[in-house]
Coordinates of C-alpha atoms in Angstrom, one line a residue:
M25 CA 93.1 77.8 105.7
M26 CA 92.4 80.7 108.1
L27 CA 91.6 84.0 106.2
D28 CA 92.5 87.1 108.2
L29 CA 89.7 89.7 108.0
S30 CA 90.9 91.4 111.2
G31 CA 92.7 94.2 109.3
P32 CA 96.4 93.5 109.4
P33 CA 98.6 96.0 107.6
R34 CA 99.5 95.1 104.0
P35 CA 103.2 94.7 103.4
W36 CA 105.1 97.4 101.4
P37 CA 106.6 96.6 98.0
Q38 CA 110.4 96.0 98.6
G39 CA 111.4 98.9 96.4
L40 CA 109.7 101.3 98.8
V41 CA 111.3 99.6 101.8
R42 CA 114.7 100.3 100.3
R43 CA 113.8 103.9 99.4
F44 CA 112.6 104.5 103.0
A45 CA 115.9 103.2 104.4
E46 CA 117.8 105.6 102.1
A47 CA 115.7 108.5 103.3
H48 CA 116.3 107.5 106.9
D49 CA 120.1 107.4 106.3
R50 CA 120.0 110.8 104.7
S51 CA 118.1 112.3 107.7
L52 CA 120.6 110.8 110.2
N53 CA 123.5 112.5 108.4
R54 CA 122.0 116.0 108.5
P55 CA 123.0 118.4 111.3
G56 CA 120.4 118.9 114.0
C57 CA 118.6 115.6 113.5
W58 CA 118.3 115.2 117.3
D59 CA 117.0 118.8 117.9
T60 CA 113.6 119.4 119.3
P61 CA 111.0 119.6 116.5
P62 CA 109.5 123.1 115.8
P63 CA 106.1 123.6 117.4
Q64 CA 104.2 122.8 114.3
G65 CA 106.6 120.2 113.0
D66 CA 109.4 119.9 110.4
P67 CA 109.0 122.6 107.8
A68 CA 110.1 120.3 104.9
L69 CA 107.5 117.7 106.0
R70 CA 104.7 120.3 106.2
A71 CA 105.8 121.6 102.7
A72 CA 105.5 118.0 101.3
L73 CA 102.0 117.6 102.8
E74 CA 101.0 120.9 101.3
E75 CA 102.2 119.8 97.9
L76 CA 100.8 116.3 98.0
F77 CA 97.5 116.9 99.9
A78 CA 96.9 120.6 99.8
A79 CA 97.3 120.9 103.6
P80 CA 98.2 124.6 104.1
A81 CA 101.6 124.6 105.8
E82 CA 100.8 127.6 108.0
R83 CA 97.8 125.8 109.4
T84 CA 99.2 122.3 109.6
V85 CA 100.7 120.6 112.7
I86 CA 102.6 117.3 112.7
T87 CA 101.4 114.7 115.1
G88 CA 102.3 111.1 116.0
G89 CA 98.9 110.0 114.7
V90 CA 95.2 110.3 115.4
R91 CA 95.5 108.7 118.9
Q92 CA 98.2 111.1 119.9
F93 CA 96.2 114.1 118.6
A94 CA 93.1 112.9 120.6
G95 CA 95.1 112.6 123.8
A96 CA 96.5 116.1 123.4
W97 CA 93.0 117.4 122.5
S98 CA 91.2 115.9 125.4
G99 CA 90.1 118.5 127.9
R100 CA 89.9 121.4 125.4
T101 CA 86.2 121.3 126.1
R102 CA 84.5 119.8 129.1
T103 CA 82.4 117.5 126.9
T104 CA 83.1 115.5 123.8
L105 CA 80.5 113.9 121.6
V106 CA 82.0 111.0 119.7
E107 CA 80.3 109.2 116.7
R108 CA 78.6 105.9 117.2
P109 CA 79.6 103.5 115.8
G110 CA 83.3 104.3 115.8
F111 CA 86.7 103.0 117.0
A112 CA 86.2 102.5 120.7
D113 CA 89.8 103.3 121.6
I114 CA 89.4 106.9 120.5
E115 CA 86.5 107.3 123.0
T116 CA 88.8 105.9 125.7
V117 CA 91.6 108.3 124.8
L118 CA 89.4 111.3 124.6
S119 CA 87.9 110.5 128.0
G120 CA 91.2 111.2 129.7
A121 CA 90.3 114.8 130.6
C122 CA 86.7 115.3 129.7
A123 CA 83.2 113.7 129.7
V124 CA 82.6 111.6 126.5
R125 CA 79.2 110.7 125.1
P126 CA 78.7 108.4 122.1
V127 CA 76.1 109.8 119.7
F128 CA 74.7 108.7 116.3
W129 CA 75.5 111.2 113.5
E130 CA 71.9 112.1 113.1
E131 CA 71.7 113.2 116.7
L132 CA 74.9 115.2 116.9
P133 CA 73.4 118.7 116.2
G134 CA 70.7 118.4 118.8
A135 CA 73.1 116.9 121.3
A136 CA 75.7 119.7 120.9
R137 CA 73.1 122.4 121.1
G138 CA 71.7 120.8 124.3
H139 CA 74.8 122.0 126.2
A140 CA 75.2 125.4 127.6
E141 CA 78.8 125.7 126.6
P142 CA 80.8 124.6 123.5
V143 CA 81.5 120.9 123.1
T144 CA 83.9 118.9 120.9
V145 CA 82.2 116.9 118.1
W146 CA 84.3 114.0 116.8
V147 CA 83.4 112.2 113.5
T148 CA 85.3 110.1 111.0
S149 CA 84.8 110.7 107.2
P150 CA 85.3 109.6 104.5
Q151 CA 84.5 105.9 104.8
R152 CA 84.7 105.6 108.6
N153 CA 85.6 102.4 110.5
P154 CA 83.7 100.1 110.8
D155 CA 80.9 100.6 108.4
G156 CA 82.5 102.6 105.6
R157 CA 80.0 105.5 105.9
S158 CA 80.9 109.1 104.7
L159 CA 79.3 112.4 105.5
N160 CA 76.7 113.5 103.0
D161 CA 76.0 117.2 102.0
A162 CA 73.4 117.7 104.7
E163 CA 75.6 116.3 107.4
R164 CA 78.6 118.4 106.3
A165 CA 76.4 121.5 106.5
A166 CA 75.2 120.6 110.0
L167 CA 78.8 120.2 111.2
A168 CA 79.8 123.5 109.6
A169 CA 76.9 125.2 111.4
L170 CA 78.0 123.8 114.7
A171 CA 81.5 125.1 114.1
G172 CA 80.1 128.5 113.3
E173 CA 78.3 128.5 116.6
G174 CA 81.5 128.0 118.5
H175 CA 81.7 124.2 118.9
Q176 CA 84.9 122.5 118.2
V177 CA 84.4 120.0 115.3
V178 CA 87.1 117.4 114.5
V179 CA 86.9 115.3 111.4
N180 CA 89.1 112.3 111.4
Q181 CA 90.2 111.5 107.8
V182 CA 92.4 108.5 108.5
Y183 CA 90.6 106.5 105.9
R184 CA 91.0 109.1 103.2
W185 CA 93.3 106.8 101.2
F186 CA 90.3 104.6 100.2
A187 CA 88.1 107.4 98.9
P188 CA 88.1 110.4 96.6
P189 CA 89.6 113.5 98.2
E190 CA 87.3 115.3 100.7
N191 CA 87.9 118.6 102.4
P192 CA 86.5 118.9 106.0
P193 CA 83.4 121.1 106.4
A194 CA 84.0 124.8 106.8
G195 CA 85.3 125.8 110.2
C196 CA 86.2 122.3 111.2
W197 CA 89.5 120.7 112.2
S198 CA 90.8 117.7 110.2
V199 CA 93.2 115.1 111.5
T200 CA 94.7 112.2 109.7
S201 CA 97.7 109.9 109.5
L202 CA 99.5 107.4 107.3
A203 CA 98.5 104.5 109.5
K204 CA 95.9 103.0 107.1
L205 CA 98.2 103.6 104.1
C206 CA 101.5 102.6 105.5
G207 CA 100.8 100.7 108.7
G208 CA 100.2 101.7 112.3
G209 CA 103.9 101.8 113.0
S210 CA 104.4 104.8 110.7
R211 CA 103.5 107.1 113.6
I212 CA 103.2 110.1 111.3
G213 CA 100.0 112.2 111.2
W214 CA 98.9 115.8 110.8
A215 CA 96.1 118.1 111.8
V216 CA 94.9 121.1 109.8
M217 CA 93.5 124.0 111.9
P218 CA 90.5 126.1 110.7
E219 CA 91.3 129.6 109.5
G220 CA 91.8 132.0 112.4
E221 CA 92.5 129.2 114.9
E222 CA 95.5 129.2 117.1
L223 CA 97.6 126.1 117.8
P224 CA 96.6 124.8 121.3
T225 CA 99.5 124.5 123.7
P226 CA 99.2 120.7 124.1
L227 CA 99.7 120.2 120.4
R228 CA 102.9 122.2 120.2
A229 CA 106.0 120.1 119.6
G230 CA 104.0 116.9 120.2
G231 CA 105.0 115.3 117.0
P232 CA 107.6 112.5 116.4
A233 CA 111.4 113.0 116.6
T234 CA 113.0 115.4 114.2
V235 CA 114.9 112.6 112.5
W236 CA 111.7 110.7 111.9
Q237 CA 109.8 113.7 110.5
R238 CA 112.8 114.4 108.2
T239 CA 112.8 110.8 107.0
W240 CA 109.2 111.0 105.9
A241 CA 109.8 114.4 104.4
G242 CA 112.5 112.9 102.2
F243 CA 110.5 109.8 101.4
L244 CA 107.1 111.2 100.5
D245 CA 106.6 112.4 97.0
G246 CA 104.2 111.7 94.1
R247 CA 106.0 108.6 93.0
T248 CA 106.0 107.1 96.6
L249 CA 102.4 107.9 97.0
A250 CA 101.4 106.3 93.7
A251 CA 103.4 103.2 94.7
L252 CA 101.7 103.0 98.1
R253 CA 98.3 103.3 96.5
Q254 CA 99.1 100.6 94.0
G255 CA 100.7 98.2 96.6
C256 CA 98.5 98.8 99.6
V257 CA 95.2 100.6 98.8
E258 CA 94.2 99.1 95.4
P259 CA 94.5 95.4 96.5
T260 CA 92.4 96.2 99.5
L261 CA 89.6 97.8 97.5
E262 CA 89.8 95.0 95.0
A263 CA 89.4 92.4 97.7
R264 CA 86.4 94.2 99.2
R265 CA 84.8 94.4 95.7
A266 CA 85.4 90.7 95.2
F267 CA 83.8 89.9 98.6
T268 CA 80.7 92.1 98.2
G269 CA 80.2 91.2 94.5
R270 CA 80.3 87.4 95.3
L271 CA 77.8 87.8 98.1
G272 CA 75.6 89.9 95.9
E273 CA 75.6 87.0 93.4
L274 CA 75.0 84.3 96.1
L275 CA 72.6 86.0 98.4
G276 CA 71.4 89.2 96.8
W277 CA 73.0 91.3 99.5
R278 CA 73.7 94.9 98.9
F279 CA 76.3 96.8 100.8
T280 CA 76.3 100.5 101.8
G281 CA 79.5 102.6 102.4
G282 CA 82.9 101.8 101.1
G283 CA 86.6 101.8 102.0
M284 CA 88.5 99.0 103.7
S285 CA 85.9 97.4 105.9
L286 CA 82.2 96.6 106.5
V287 CA 80.0 95.3 109.3
L288 CA 77.9 92.1 109.4
H289 CA 75.2 91.6 112.1
W290 CA 73.8 88.3 113.4
R291 CA 70.5 89.3 115.0
G292 CA 69.8 87.6 118.3
A293 CA 73.3 86.2 118.7
S294 CA 76.1 87.2 121.1
E295 CA 79.4 88.6 119.9
E296 CA 81.2 85.6 121.3
C297 CA 79.0 83.2 119.5
V298 CA 79.3 85.1 116.2
T299 CA 83.1 85.3 116.2
A300 CA 83.3 81.7 117.1
R301 CA 81.0 80.7 114.2
F302 CA 83.2 82.7 111.9
A303 CA 86.3 81.1 113.3
E304 CA 84.8 77.7 112.6
Q305 CA 84.6 78.7 109.0
G306 CA 88.2 79.7 109.0
L307 CA 87.5 83.5 109.1
K308 CA 89.3 85.7 111.6
V309 CA 87.2 88.9 112.2
G310 CA 87.1 91.9 114.4
P311 CA 84.6 92.0 117.3
G312 CA 81.9 94.6 116.9
S313 CA 82.3 95.9 120.5
A314 CA 85.7 97.3 119.5
F315 CA 83.8 99.7 117.3
D316 CA 80.7 100.4 119.5
A317 CA 78.6 98.3 117.1
A318 CA 75.4 96.4 118.1
E319 CA 75.6 93.1 119.9
G320 CA 76.1 90.3 117.5
S321 CA 78.2 92.4 115.0
V322 CA 81.6 91.7 113.5
R323 CA 83.8 93.9 111.4
L324 CA 85.5 92.5 108.3
A325 CA 88.5 94.4 106.9
F326 CA 90.2 93.5 103.7
T327 CA 93.8 94.6 104.1
G328 CA 94.9 91.0 104.7
L329 CA 93.4 89.4 101.6
D330 CA 93.7 89.3 97.9
A331 CA 90.7 89.2 95.6
R332 CA 90.8 85.4 95.3
E333 CA 90.9 85.0 99.1
A334 CA 88.1 87.5 99.5
A335 CA 85.8 85.6 97.1
L336 CA 86.6 82.4 99.1
A337 CA 85.7 84.3 102.3
A338 CA 82.4 85.3 100.8
D339 CA 81.6 81.6 100.0
R340 CA 82.2 80.8 103.7
V341 CA 80.0 83.7 104.8
A342 CA 77.3 82.4 102.5
R343 CA 77.4 79.1 104.3
L344 CA 77.1 80.9 107.7
A345 CA 74.1 82.9 106.3
A346 CA 72.4 79.6 105.5
V347 CA 72.9 78.4 109.0
A348 CA 71.6 81.8 110.4
G349 CA 68.4 81.4 108.6
G350 CA 68.2 85.1 107.5
E351 CA 69.4 86.5 110.7
L352 CA 72.9 87.4 109.3
A353 CA 73.1 90.4 107.1
P354 CA 75.2 93.5 106.3
V355 CA 74.5 96.5 108.4
G356 CA 72.2 98.8 106.4
H357 CA 70.9 95.8 104.2
S358 CA 67.3 95.6 103.3
P359 CA 66.0 92.5 101.5
G360 CA 65.9 93.2 97.8
G361 CA 67.4 96.6 98.3

């Protein structure tokens, strides 16, 4: 049996599917459903986001997701520093109208201050893809300092669903979406501007159709959010715990970070070889190159497994580790640590 660790979306509970269909029908029957959306997005949706996630409606703009935001943002500064590792597609989108340079978190302050003009700094927290890392207090303070010096700092919070609530550092933009909660096809996201910031022209009226925004406004409430967490988030976290716990028992591995994914690295091996060896064990994984990870890395995401399947996947990884002779380990792992 092939176990899918590539990160497919987890299906919704059927009750939520019916409720969404009802919200969609209601939005279609309202006058003006085909009007152009307001510049910052549907007021009812922004009000719902403020109630559920404390996103101030006056500083929130509705987007089609993080990629759409990145495309509209590109070119606001002549240079963008993107985190490394990180989702490689974001680097590609941002490079449409500016120079992009991948930088490790620890090097971001020096890299930004090395430019004679403001730059954009792009990071993902909490529990970024692929390694599940979150900003610590010192890193948050460093980003706030950069924002205070005039740099544009964007914190992508798309994995917020798998972590405790986290506000962006002072003076920084935040951007997120429902993609990792509801599936990439949801195409609803939002950005929150820092206080005193004006909405850039490329972000005005760039969100989804009015009827789609109104549908989500009528669908999202506390009960819906609780059901999504129970049906989509909690099983993913349970699967990750089952996987990491089993490998802790079998091999003594310790895992850093959290969230829906993690990275394994096979030292000295090519990515093609590593993914092939995982496939031989019946494990479908994500290539590390898609996340700017080191050669020989693979990403494992747990949205496609239950806890029993995750434990089975761990047994298969343990067999691979025996073959690798100590060269396969989690990123950030130290023997006995």
